[in-house]
Amino acid sequence: MNKQSVIILSYVLIFLLQVVSDCFLDTGLYVHICLLPLVIIALPYKWKPGVVMPVAFALGLLADILSGGVLGVNAGASLVASSIRNPAYRYLISTDGQLPAQIPSSVLLHMGPYLRYLSVVVILYLAAYILLDAPARGTASFFIARLAASAGASIAACYALNLLLSRN
């Protein structure tokens, strides 16, 4: 099996883990573990935003359908993550404004820069997810608490998966 096939299968596995966690992992009202930003980060950077955004939306909508959740929540949050991934990479990591030729990973970028990049994409994904999930529920403090708890759990899960998938 060539390297490209292994990469594709790895990210299909992450997508399926997202669906399984949505269906069977009850983390309570405050925590939502999201892995889709890791898949969105892994989409080819040579693709234009006009291609990445519909693909991310389709992945999010498929996750919504397969997990039996509210239609459009993951899809809308995936749009936010796909629209911010290139500017976040350019601002946080790239010294010359260029996008990466390879999938960004903790091995390629080292721990600090990768965690900053992953954190921005995950936090913005989750902010959109939480706002779309229940816009009228709770107060600003509820939103912040849910965002903080979900971001911590999601960033840790995404980083751990990235380490597992980046091993040679």
XYZ file of C-alpha atoms in Angstrom:
168
model
C 0.000 0.000 0.000
C 1.496 3.350 -0.968
C 1.872 6.311 1.376
C -1.005 8.293 -0.174
C -3.419 5.395 0.425
C -2.307 5.122 4.042
C -2.878 8.854 4.566
C -6.360 8.695 3.046
C -7.282 5.651 5.145
C -5.976 7.384 8.267
C -8.228 10.370 7.746
C -11.211 8.168 6.888
C -10.558 6.506 10.253
C -10.542 9.913 11.977
C -13.824 10.785 10.294
C -15.353 7.506 11.473
C -14.028 8.135 14.996
C -15.820 11.494 14.918
C -19.099 9.813 13.968
C -18.668 7.114 16.623
C -17.840 9.672 19.312
C -20.898 11.732 18.342
C -23.125 8.656 18.549
C -21.789 6.770 21.550
C -19.516 8.985 23.660
C -21.586 10.873 26.213
C -19.345 13.601 27.564
C -22.102 15.643 29.113
C -23.526 19.018 28.272
C -20.270 20.946 28.404
C -17.858 18.856 26.343
C -18.020 18.052 22.651
C -14.984 16.265 21.237
C -14.450 17.199 17.614
C -11.956 15.558 15.286
C -13.171 17.017 11.985
C -10.759 19.986 12.166
C -7.910 17.481 11.914
C -9.402 16.143 8.682
C -9.937 19.684 7.369
C -6.334 20.599 8.165
C -5.250 17.527 6.202
C -7.044 18.502 2.982
C -4.511 19.413 0.286
C -3.290 22.993 0.512
C -2.928 23.225 -3.252
C -6.735 23.133 -3.455
C -8.380 26.528 -3.761
C -10.842 27.625 -1.036
C -13.639 27.138 -3.569
C -12.863 23.407 -3.508
C -11.916 23.001 0.163
C -15.041 24.670 1.551
C -17.591 22.446 -0.266
C -15.572 19.336 0.618
C -15.449 20.398 4.288
C -19.166 21.207 4.231
C -19.932 17.786 2.713
C -17.807 16.031 5.352
C -19.565 17.958 8.117
C -22.997 17.252 6.671
C -22.135 13.560 6.306
C -21.018 13.518 9.951
C -24.320 15.158 10.946
C -26.319 12.594 8.980
C -24.369 9.546 10.184
C -24.372 10.624 13.827
C -28.063 11.512 13.843
C -27.313 15.017 15.062
C -28.819 18.327 14.113
C -28.293 18.745 10.386
C -25.942 21.548 9.538
C -24.109 21.939 12.843
C -20.913 20.099 11.890
C -21.348 21.295 8.303
C -21.461 24.964 9.313
C -18.588 24.592 11.757
C -16.558 22.818 9.055
C -17.075 25.811 6.776
C -15.604 28.080 9.440
C -12.594 25.783 9.946
C -11.988 25.445 6.206
C -12.144 29.200 5.686
C -9.655 29.932 8.483
C -7.075 27.182 7.909
C -5.057 28.940 5.179
C -4.952 32.408 6.814
C -4.133 30.822 10.179
C -1.281 28.847 8.635
C 0.105 31.921 6.887
C -0.137 34.060 10.009
C 1.002 31.572 12.650
C 3.519 29.376 10.863
C 4.664 30.501 7.428
C 7.563 32.924 7.364
C 7.234 33.658 3.649
C 3.433 33.547 3.334
C 3.472 30.242 1.462
C 1.192 27.336 2.195
C 2.684 23.912 3.006
C 3.432 21.310 0.368
C 2.761 18.529 2.885
C 0.046 17.970 5.463
C 0.950 20.022 8.554
C 1.825 17.788 11.471
C 3.619 17.998 14.780
C 6.584 16.234 13.178
C 6.803 18.655 10.267
C 6.168 21.857 12.242
C 7.309 20.860 15.739
C 5.067 20.860 18.768
C 4.654 24.573 19.566
C 3.761 25.969 16.140
C 1.543 22.990 15.331
C -0.367 23.280 18.600
C -0.949 27.008 18.013
C -2.249 26.313 14.517
C -4.405 23.372 15.613
C -5.774 25.369 18.558
C -6.923 28.275 16.398
C -8.691 26.010 13.904
C -10.304 23.860 16.632
C -11.437 26.812 18.774
C -13.058 28.586 15.824
C -14.679 25.310 14.723
C -16.070 24.772 18.204
C -17.265 28.369 18.583
C -19.296 27.972 15.386
C -20.471 24.504 16.471
C -21.682 25.719 19.863
C -23.413 28.773 18.402
C -25.156 26.643 15.767
C -26.008 23.870 18.228
C -27.958 25.967 20.698
C -27.914 29.700 19.984
C -30.584 30.551 22.549
C -29.444 28.185 25.299
C -27.438 29.518 28.179
C -25.549 32.673 28.882
C -22.191 33.968 27.750
C -20.551 32.213 30.698
C -22.123 28.909 29.583
C -20.763 29.464 26.061
C -17.272 30.230 27.366
C -17.261 27.265 29.752
C -18.462 24.896 27.036
C -15.950 26.303 24.555
C -13.060 25.965 27.019
C -13.946 22.403 28.058
C -14.581 21.257 24.492
C -11.453 22.968 23.163
C -9.220 21.340 25.764
C -10.601 17.874 25.093
C -10.661 18.289 21.306
C -7.169 19.758 20.998
C -5.778 16.952 23.167
C -7.587 14.289 21.119
C -6.536 15.818 17.773
C -2.930 16.187 18.899
C -2.796 12.590 20.156
C -4.237 11.311 16.876
C -1.771 13.448 14.953
C 1.119 11.932 16.901
C -0.169 8.421 16.209
C -0.618 9.080 12.502
C 2.697 10.919 12.094
C 4.780 8.038 13.373
C 6.923 6.376 10.756
